[in-house]
mmCIF file of C-alpha atoms in Angstrom:
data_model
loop_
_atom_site.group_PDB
_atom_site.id
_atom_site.type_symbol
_atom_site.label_atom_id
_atom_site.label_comp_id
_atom_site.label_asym_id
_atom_site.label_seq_id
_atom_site.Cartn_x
_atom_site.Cartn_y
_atom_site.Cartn_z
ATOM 1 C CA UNK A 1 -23.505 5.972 12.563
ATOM 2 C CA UNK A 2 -20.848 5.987 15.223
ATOM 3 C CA UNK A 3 -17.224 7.553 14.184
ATOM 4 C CA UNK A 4 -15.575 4.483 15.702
ATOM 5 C CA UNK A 5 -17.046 1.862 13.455
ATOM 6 C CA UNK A 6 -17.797 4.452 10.330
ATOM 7 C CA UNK A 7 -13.488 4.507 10.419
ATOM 8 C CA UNK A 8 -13.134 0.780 10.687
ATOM 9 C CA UNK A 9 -15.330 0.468 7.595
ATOM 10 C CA UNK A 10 -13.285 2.228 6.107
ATOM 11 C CA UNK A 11 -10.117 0.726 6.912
ATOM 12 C CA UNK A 12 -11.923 -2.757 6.070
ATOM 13 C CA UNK A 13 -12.694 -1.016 2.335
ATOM 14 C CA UNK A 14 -8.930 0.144 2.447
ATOM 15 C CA UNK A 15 -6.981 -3.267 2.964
ATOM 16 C CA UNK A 16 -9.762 -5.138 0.535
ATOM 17 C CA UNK A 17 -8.587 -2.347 -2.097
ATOM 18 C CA UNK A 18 -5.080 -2.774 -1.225
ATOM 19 C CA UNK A 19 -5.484 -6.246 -1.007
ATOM 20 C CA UNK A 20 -7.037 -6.408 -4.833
ATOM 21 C CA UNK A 21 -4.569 -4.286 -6.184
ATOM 22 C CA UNK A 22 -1.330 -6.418 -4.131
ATOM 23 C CA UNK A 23 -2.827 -9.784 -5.259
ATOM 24 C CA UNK A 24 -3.149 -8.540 -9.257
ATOM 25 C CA UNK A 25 0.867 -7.053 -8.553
ATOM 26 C CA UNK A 26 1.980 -10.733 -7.004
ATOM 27 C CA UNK A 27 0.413 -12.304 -9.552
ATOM 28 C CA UNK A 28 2.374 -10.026 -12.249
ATOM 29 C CA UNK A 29 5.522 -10.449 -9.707
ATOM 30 C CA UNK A 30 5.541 -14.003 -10.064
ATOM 31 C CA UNK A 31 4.617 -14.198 -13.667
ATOM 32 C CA UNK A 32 7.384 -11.924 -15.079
ATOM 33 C CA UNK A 33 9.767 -13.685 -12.324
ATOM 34 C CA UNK A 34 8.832 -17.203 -13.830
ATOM 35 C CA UNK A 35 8.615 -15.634 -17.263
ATOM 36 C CA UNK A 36 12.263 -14.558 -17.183
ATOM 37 C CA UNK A 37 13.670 -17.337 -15.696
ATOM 38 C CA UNK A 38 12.248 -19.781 -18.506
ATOM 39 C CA UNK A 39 13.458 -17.612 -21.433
ATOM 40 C CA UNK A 40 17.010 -16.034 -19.990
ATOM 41 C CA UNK A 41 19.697 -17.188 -18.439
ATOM 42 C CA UNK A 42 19.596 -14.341 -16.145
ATOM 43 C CA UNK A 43 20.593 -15.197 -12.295
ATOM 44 C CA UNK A 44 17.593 -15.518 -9.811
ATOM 45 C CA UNK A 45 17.909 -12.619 -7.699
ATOM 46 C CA UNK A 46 18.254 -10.571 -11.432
ATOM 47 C CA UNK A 47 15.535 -11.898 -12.664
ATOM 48 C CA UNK A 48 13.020 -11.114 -9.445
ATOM 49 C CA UNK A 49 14.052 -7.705 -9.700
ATOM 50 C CA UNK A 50 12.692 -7.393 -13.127
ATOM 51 C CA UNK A 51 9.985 -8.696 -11.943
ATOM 52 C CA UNK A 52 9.821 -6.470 -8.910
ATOM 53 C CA UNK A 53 10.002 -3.392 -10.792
ATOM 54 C CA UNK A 54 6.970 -4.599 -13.597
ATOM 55 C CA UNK A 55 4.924 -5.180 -10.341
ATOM 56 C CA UNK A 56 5.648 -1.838 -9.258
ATOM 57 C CA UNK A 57 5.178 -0.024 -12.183
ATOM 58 C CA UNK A 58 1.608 -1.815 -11.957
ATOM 59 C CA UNK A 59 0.851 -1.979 -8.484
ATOM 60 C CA UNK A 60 1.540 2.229 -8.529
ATOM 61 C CA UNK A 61 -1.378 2.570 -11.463
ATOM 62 C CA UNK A 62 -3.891 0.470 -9.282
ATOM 63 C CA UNK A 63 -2.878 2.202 -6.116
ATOM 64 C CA UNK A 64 -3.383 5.500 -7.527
ATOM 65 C CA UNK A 65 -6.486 4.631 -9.881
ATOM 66 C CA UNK A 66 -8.154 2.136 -7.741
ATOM 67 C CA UNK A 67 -7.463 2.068 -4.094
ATOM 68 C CA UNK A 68 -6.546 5.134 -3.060
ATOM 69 C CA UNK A 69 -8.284 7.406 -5.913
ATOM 70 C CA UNK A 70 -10.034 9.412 -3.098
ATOM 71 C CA UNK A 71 -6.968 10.968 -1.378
ATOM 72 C CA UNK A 72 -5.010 14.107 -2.137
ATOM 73 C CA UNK A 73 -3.770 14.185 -5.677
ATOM 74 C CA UNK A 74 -2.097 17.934 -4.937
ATOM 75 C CA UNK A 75 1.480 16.927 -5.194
ATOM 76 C CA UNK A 76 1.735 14.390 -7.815
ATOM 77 C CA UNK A 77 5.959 14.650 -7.549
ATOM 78 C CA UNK A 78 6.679 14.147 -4.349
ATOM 79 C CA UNK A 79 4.139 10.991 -4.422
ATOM 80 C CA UNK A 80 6.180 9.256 -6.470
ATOM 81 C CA UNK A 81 9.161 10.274 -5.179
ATOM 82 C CA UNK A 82 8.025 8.446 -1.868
ATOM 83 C CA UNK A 83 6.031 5.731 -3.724
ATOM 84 C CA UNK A 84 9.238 4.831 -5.642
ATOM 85 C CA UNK A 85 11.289 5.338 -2.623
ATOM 86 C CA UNK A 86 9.313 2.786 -0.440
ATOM 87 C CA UNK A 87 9.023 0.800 -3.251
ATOM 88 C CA UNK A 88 12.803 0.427 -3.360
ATOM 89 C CA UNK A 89 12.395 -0.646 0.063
ATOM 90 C CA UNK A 90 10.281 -3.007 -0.274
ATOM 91 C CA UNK A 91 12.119 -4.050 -3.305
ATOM 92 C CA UNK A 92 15.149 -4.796 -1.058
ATOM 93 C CA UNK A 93 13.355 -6.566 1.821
ATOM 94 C CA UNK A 94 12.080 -8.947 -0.737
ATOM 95 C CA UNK A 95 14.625 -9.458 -2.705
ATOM 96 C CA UNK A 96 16.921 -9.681 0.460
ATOM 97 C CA UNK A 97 14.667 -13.112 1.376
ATOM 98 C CA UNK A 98 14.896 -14.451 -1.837
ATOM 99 C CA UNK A 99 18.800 -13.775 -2.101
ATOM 100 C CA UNK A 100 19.891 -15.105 1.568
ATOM 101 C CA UNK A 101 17.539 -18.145 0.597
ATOM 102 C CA UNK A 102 19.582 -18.799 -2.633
ATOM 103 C CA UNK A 103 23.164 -17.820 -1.348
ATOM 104 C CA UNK A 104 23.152 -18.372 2.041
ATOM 105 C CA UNK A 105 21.588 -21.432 2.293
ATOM 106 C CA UNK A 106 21.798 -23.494 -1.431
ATOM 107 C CA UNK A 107 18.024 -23.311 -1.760
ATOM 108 C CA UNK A 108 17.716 -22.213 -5.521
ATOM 109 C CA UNK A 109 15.457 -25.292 -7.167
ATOM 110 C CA UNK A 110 12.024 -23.532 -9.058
ATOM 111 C CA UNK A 111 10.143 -23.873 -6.512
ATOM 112 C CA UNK A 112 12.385 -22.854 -3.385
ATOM 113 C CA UNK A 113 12.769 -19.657 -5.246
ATOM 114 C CA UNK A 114 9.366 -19.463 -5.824
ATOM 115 C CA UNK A 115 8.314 -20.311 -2.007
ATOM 116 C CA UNK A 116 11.092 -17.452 -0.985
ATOM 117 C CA UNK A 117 9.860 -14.984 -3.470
ATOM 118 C CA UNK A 118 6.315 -15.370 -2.677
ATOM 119 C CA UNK A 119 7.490 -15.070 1.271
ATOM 120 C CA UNK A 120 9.688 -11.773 0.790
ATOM 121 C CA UNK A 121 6.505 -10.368 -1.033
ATOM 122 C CA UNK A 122 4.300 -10.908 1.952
ATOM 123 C CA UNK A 123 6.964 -9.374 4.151
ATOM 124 C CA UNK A 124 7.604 -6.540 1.913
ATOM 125 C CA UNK A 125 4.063 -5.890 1.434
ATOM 126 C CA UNK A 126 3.284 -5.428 5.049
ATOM 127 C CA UNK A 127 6.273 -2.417 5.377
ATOM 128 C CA UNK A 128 4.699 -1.341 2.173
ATOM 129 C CA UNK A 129 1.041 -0.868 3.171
ATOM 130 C CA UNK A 130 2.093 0.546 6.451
ATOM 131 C CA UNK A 131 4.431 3.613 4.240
ATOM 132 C CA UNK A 132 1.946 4.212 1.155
ATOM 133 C CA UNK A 133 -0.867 4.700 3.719
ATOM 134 C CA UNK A 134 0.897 6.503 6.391
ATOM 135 C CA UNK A 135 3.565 8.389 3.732
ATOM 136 C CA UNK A 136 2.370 8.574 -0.092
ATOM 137 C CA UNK A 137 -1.226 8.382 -0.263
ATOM 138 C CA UNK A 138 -1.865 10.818 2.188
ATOM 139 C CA UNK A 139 -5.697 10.354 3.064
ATOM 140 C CA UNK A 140 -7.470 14.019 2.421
ATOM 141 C CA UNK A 141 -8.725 15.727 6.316
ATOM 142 C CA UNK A 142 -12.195 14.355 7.863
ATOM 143 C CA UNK A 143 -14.885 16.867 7.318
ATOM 144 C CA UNK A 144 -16.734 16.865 10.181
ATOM 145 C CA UNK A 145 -20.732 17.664 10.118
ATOM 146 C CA UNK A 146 -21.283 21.558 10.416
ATOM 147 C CA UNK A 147 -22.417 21.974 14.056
ATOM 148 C CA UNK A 148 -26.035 22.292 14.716
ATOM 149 C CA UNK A 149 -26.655 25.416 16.149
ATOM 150 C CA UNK A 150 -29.960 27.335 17.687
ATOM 151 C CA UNK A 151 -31.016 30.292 17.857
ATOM 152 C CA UNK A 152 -30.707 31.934 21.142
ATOM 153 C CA UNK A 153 -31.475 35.604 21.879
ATOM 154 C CA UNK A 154 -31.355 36.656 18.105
ATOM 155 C CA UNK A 155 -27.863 35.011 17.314
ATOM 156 C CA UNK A 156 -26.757 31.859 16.231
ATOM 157 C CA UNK A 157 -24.897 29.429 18.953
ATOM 158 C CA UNK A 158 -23.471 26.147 18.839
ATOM 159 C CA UNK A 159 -25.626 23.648 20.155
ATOM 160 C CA UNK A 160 -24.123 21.293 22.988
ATOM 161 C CA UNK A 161 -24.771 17.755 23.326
ATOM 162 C CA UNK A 162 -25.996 16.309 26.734
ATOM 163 C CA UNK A 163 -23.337 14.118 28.489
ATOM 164 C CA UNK A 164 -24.644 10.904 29.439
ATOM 165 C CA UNK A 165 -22.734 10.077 32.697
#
């Protein structure tokens, strides 16, 4: 099979995985968010960081468990230290939409706060893909096939591959 599409495969797998793993953590997100806000008197933007950091918490265990299981696992420390770094992040940027929706411009009813929240996750979860692919789940180096070789006046040389012009 051809590198080219062999990667995009696997970049397809990657995003479903992440994908999975996001949509169980928005779901937790939101409930805990809505959760809180029924039983506390807590202020919105309080209350969605709770939530924010149970999603993380959960999203970090199906990251590491689920979706990204195959890459290196070497240095466990300074994974999380970058997972809970971007995560903080991420935490602002969507918190940041949800609190310039509420103060800045009045819109604080249920479901404004739940339309904001639910749009600073989507934005926050596109810088966070991007960093915990590129930064924290560091994928493990491509193997390439051991080169074919022949043997050619009693030793062992790589073959070549014809160019097709």
């Amino acid at each position: 099979m051809e590198r080219g599409s062999s990667g995009l495969r696997r970049f397809c797998r990657e995003v479903a995985k992440f994908g999975a793993v996001g949509g169980a953590g928005v779901l937790v997100n939101l409930g805990v968010f809505n959760l809180v806000r029924h039983v506390t008197d807590l202020q919105v933007v309080r209350a969605s960081v709770i939530a924010t950091v149970v999603a993380i918490v959960f999203n970090y265990i199906g990251f590491r468990y689920f979706a990204y299981r195959d890459r290196d696992k070497t240095r466990r420390t300074r994974e999380m230290s970058l997972f809970l770094l971007f995560s903080a992040v991420g935490l602002v940027i969507e918190n940041g939409v949800l609190y310039t929706a509420t103060y800045g411009f009045g819109w604080d009813s249920p479901l404004q706060s739940n339309v904001f929240k639910f749009l600073g996750i989507g934005i926050a979860t596109l810088f966070r893909f991007w960093s915990y692919r590129s930064w924290v789940f560091r994928a493990l180096p491509v193997r390439e096939p051991a080169e074919e070789t022949v043997a050619r006046g009693g030793r062992r040389e790589p073959r070549t591959r014809q160019q097709v012009p």
